[in-house]
Coordinates of C-alpha atoms and ligand atoms in Angstrom, one line a residue:
X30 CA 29.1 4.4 4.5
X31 CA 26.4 5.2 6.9
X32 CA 23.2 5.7 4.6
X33 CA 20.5 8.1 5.4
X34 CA 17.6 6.0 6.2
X35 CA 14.2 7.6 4.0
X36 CA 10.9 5.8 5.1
X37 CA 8.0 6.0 2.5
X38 CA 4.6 5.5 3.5
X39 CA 2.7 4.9 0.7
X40 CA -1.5 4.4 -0.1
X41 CA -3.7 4.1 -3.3
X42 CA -2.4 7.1 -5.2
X43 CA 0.9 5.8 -6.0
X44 CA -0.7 3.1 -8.2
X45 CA -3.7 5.3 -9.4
X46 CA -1.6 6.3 -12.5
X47 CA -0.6 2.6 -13.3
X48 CA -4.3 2.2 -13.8
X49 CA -5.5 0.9 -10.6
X50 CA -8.3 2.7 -8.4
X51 CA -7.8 4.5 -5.3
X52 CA -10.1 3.8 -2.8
X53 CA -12.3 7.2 -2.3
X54 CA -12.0 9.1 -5.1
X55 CA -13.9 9.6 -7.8
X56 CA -14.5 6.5 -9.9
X57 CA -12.6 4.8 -6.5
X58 CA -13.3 1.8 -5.9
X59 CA -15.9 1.9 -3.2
X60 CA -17.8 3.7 -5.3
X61 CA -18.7 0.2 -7.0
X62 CA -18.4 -1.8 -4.2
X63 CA -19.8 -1.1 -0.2
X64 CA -16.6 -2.2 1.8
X65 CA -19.4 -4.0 3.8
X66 CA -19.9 -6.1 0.8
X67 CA -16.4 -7.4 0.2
X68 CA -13.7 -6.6 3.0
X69 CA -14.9 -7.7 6.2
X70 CA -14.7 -11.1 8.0
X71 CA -18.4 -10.4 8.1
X72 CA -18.9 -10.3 4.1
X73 CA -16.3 -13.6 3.6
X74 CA -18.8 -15.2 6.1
X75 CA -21.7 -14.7 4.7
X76 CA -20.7 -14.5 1.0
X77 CA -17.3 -16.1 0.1
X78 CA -17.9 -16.4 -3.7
X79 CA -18.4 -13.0 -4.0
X80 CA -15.7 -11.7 -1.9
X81 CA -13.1 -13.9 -3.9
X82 CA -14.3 -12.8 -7.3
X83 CA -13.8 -9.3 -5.9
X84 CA -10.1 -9.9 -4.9
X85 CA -9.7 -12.7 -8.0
X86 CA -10.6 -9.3 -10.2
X87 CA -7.7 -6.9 -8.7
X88 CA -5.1 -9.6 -8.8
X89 CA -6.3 -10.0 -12.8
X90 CA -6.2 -6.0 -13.1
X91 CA -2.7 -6.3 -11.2
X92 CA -1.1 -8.4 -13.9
X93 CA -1.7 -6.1 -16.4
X94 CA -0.6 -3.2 -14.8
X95 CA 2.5 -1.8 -14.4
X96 CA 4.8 0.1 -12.3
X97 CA 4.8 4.1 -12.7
X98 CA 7.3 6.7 -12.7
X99 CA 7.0 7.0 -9.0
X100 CA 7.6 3.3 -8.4
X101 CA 10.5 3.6 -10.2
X102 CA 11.8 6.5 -9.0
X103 CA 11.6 5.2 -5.2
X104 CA 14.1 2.0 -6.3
X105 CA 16.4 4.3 -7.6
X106 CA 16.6 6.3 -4.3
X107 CA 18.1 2.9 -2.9
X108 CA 21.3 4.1 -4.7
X109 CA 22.0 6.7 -2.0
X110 CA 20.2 5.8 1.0
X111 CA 18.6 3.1 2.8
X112 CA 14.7 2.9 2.1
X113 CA 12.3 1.1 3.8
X114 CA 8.8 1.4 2.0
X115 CA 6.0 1.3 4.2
X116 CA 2.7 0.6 1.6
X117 CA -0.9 0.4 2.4
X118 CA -1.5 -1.1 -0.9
X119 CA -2.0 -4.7 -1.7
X120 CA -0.5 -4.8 -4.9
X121 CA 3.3 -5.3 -5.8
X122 CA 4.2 -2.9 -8.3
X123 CA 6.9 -1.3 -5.6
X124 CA 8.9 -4.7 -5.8
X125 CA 7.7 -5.0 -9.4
X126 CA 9.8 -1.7 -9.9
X127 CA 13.1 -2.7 -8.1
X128 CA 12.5 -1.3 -4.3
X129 CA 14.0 -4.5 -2.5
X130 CA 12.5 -3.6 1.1
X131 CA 9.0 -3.2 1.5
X132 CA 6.5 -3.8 4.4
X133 CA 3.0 -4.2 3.1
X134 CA 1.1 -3.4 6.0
X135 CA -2.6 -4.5 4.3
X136 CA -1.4 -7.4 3.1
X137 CA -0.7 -8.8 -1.0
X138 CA -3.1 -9.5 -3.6
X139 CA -0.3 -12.6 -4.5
X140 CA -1.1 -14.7 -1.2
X141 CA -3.5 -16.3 0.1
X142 CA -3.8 -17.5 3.4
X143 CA -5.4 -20.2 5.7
X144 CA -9.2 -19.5 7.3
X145 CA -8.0 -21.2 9.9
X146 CA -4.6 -20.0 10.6
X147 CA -3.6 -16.8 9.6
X148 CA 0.0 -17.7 9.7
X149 CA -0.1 -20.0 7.0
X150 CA 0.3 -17.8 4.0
X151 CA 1.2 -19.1 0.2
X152 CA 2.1 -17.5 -3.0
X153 CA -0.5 -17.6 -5.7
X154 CA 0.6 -15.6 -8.0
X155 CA -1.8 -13.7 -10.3
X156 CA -4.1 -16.7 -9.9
X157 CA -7.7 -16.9 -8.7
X158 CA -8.7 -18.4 -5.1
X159 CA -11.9 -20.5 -5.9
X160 CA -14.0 -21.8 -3.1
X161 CA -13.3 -25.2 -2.3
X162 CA -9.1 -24.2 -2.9
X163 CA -7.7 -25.5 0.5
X164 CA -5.1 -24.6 3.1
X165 CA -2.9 -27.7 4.1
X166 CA -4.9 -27.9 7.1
X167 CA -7.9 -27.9 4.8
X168 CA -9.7 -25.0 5.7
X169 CA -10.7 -22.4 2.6
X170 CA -8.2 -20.4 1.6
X171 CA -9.2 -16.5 1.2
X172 CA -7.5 -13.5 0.5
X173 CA -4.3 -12.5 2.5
X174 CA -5.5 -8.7 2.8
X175 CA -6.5 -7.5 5.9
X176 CA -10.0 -7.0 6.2
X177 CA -11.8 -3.6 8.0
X178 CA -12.2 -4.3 11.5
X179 CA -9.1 -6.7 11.8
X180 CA -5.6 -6.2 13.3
X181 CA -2.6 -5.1 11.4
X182 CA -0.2 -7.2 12.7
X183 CA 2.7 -5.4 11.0
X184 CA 1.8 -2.0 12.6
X185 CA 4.4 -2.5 15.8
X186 CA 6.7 -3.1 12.9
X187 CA 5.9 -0.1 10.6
X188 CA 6.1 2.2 14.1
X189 CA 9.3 0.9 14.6
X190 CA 10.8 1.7 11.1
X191 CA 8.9 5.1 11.3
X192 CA 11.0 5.6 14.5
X193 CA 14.2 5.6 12.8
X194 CA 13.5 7.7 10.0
X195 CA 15.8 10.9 8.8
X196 CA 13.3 11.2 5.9
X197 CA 9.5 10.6 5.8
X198 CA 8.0 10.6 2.4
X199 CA 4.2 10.9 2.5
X200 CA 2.7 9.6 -1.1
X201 CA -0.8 8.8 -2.2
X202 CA -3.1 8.6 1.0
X203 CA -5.7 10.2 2.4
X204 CA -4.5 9.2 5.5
X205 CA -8.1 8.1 6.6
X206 CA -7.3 4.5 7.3
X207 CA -6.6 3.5 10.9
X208 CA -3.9 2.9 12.6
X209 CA -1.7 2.8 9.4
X210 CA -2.5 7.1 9.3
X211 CA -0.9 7.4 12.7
X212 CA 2.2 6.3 11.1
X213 CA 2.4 9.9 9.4
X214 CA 2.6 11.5 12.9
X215 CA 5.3 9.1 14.0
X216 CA 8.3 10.2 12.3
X217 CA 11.2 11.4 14.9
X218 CA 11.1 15.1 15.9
X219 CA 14.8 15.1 13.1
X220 CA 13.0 14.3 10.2
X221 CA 12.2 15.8 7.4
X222 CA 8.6 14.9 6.5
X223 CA 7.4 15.5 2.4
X224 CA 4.1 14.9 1.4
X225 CA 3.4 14.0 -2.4
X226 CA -0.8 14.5 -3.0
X227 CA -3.2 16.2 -5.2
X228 CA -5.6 16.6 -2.3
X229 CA -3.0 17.3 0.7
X230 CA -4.2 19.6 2.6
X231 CA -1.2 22.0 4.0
X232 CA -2.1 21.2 7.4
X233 CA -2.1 17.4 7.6
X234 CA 1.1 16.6 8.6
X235 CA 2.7 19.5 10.6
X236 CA 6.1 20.9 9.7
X237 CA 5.5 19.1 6.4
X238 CA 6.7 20.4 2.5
X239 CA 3.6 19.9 0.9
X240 CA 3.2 18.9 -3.1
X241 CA -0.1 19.2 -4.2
X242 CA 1.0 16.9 -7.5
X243 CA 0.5 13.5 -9.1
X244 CA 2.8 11.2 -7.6
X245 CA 4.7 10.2 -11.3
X246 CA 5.0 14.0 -12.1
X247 CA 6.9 15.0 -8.6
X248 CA 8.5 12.0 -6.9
X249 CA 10.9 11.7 -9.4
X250 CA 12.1 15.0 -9.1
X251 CA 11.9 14.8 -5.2
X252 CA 14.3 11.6 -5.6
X253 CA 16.8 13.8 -7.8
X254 CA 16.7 16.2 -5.0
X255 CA 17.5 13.9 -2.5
X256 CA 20.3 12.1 -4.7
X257 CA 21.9 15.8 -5.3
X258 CA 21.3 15.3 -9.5
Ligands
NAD309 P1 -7.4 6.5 -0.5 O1 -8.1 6.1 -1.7 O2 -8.1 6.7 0.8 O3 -6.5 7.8 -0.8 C1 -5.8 7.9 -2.1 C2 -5.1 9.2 -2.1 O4 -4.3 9.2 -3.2 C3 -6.0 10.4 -2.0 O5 -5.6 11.3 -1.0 C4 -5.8 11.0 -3.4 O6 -5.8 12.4 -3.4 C5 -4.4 10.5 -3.7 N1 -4.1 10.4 -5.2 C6 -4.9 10.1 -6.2 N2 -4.3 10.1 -7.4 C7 -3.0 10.4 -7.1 C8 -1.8 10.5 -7.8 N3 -1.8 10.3 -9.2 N4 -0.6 10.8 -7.2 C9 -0.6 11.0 -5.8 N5 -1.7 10.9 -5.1 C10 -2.9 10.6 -5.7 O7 -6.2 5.4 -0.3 P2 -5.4 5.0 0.9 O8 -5.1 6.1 1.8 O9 -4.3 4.1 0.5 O10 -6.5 4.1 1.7 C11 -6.1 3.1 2.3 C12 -6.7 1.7 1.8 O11 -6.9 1.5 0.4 C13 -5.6 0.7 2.1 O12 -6.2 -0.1 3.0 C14 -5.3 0.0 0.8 O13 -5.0 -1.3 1.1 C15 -6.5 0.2 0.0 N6 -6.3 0.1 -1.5 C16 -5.1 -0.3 -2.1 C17 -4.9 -0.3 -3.4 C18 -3.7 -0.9 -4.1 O14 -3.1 -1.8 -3.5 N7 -3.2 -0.3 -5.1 C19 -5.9 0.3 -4.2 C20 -7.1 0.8 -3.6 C21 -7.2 0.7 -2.2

């Protein structure tokens, strides 16, 4: 059977009702923290104790939390179609919830990688990275979360994906993050674009069907749409 393929960009709001802050919002994260602070090569450099206990504290947060209706909902699409998610968020509650092809463009709070070699990436689990924790070469390891001001090496691969869309589902972000926005604008002139926020703003993504709703409270039902329930 030739399945439909539905690309879903995802951002902070999917995971905001599973208890984990968004980014801008009110009571967002950065409302606590200045991203100077704590993401930026600059902040590990000068700080690196703070900056882990930063990230050691969402990967505690991320234990606890759990996947929403919306997760859910997105790995049951995968019985009718072939979905590749496309997430700006560091945490894994898509996998968590069943979704068995996702591209995390920012990185996962569950690896940590090399200072000195940002190929060497390891599993960690929900486990803190403590200064003095070493790569095999035996440079600190830090975060593997890409950091404001540095490449996104999976963006040629996200554009890509984005290129062979039929579907383009839009959930969660404010699309103020570059270059992963420009993936909302990539979509082939044949898709159908959705976009699931309570602060979308009609115009954002031209052509788009626009739901100004919580992610659990309208992807599910866009997902039983798309099946034909
Ligand atoms: P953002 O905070 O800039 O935007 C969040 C968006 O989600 C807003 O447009 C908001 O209206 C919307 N939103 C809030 N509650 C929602 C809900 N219940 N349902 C649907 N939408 C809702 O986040 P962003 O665009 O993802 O910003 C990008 C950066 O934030 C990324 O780099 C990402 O790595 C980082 N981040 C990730 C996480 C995570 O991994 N869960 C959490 C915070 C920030």
């Amino acid at each position: 059977m030739d399945y439909k393929h539905v690309v879903v960009l995802t951002g902070a709001g999917i995971s905001a009702e599973s208890g984990i802050p968004t980014f801008r919002g009110a009571g967002g994260l950065w409302f606590k923290h200045r991203i100077e602070d704590v993401a930026t090569t600059e902040a590990f450099a000068r700080s690196p104790a703070l900056v882990l206990e930063f990230y050691n504290q969402r990967r505690a947060q991320l234990e606890i939390a759990q996947p929403n209706k919306a997760h859910t909902a997105l790995a049951r699409l995968e019985q009718g179609y072939r979905v590749t998610i496309v997430t700006q968020n560091v945490d894994n509650l898509h996998e968590r919830a069943g979704s068995t092809n996702v591209l995390h463009l920012h990185g996962q709070l569950c690896q940590a990688r090399s200072s000195a070699d940002p190929d060497l990436v390891v599993d960690i689990g929900y486990r803190p990275i403590r200064m003095g924790d070493t790569c095999p070469l035996g440079s600190q390891l830090r975060p593997d979360v890409v950091w404001f001001g540095e490449p996104v090496p999976m963006m040629h691969k996200a554009s890509a994906v984005v290129a062979t869309a039929d579907t383009l589902l839009i959930i969660g972000t404010s699309l103020a993050v570059y270059p992963a926005a420009s993936l909302a604008h990539e979509a082939p002139a044949r898709a159908v674009v959705f976009v699931i926020d309570p602060e979308a703003e009609p115009g954002w993504i031209p052509g788009a069907r626009v739901f100004r709703e919580k992610a659990t409270r309208r992807v599910p039902l866009l997902v039983d749409e798309l099946l034909g329930m």
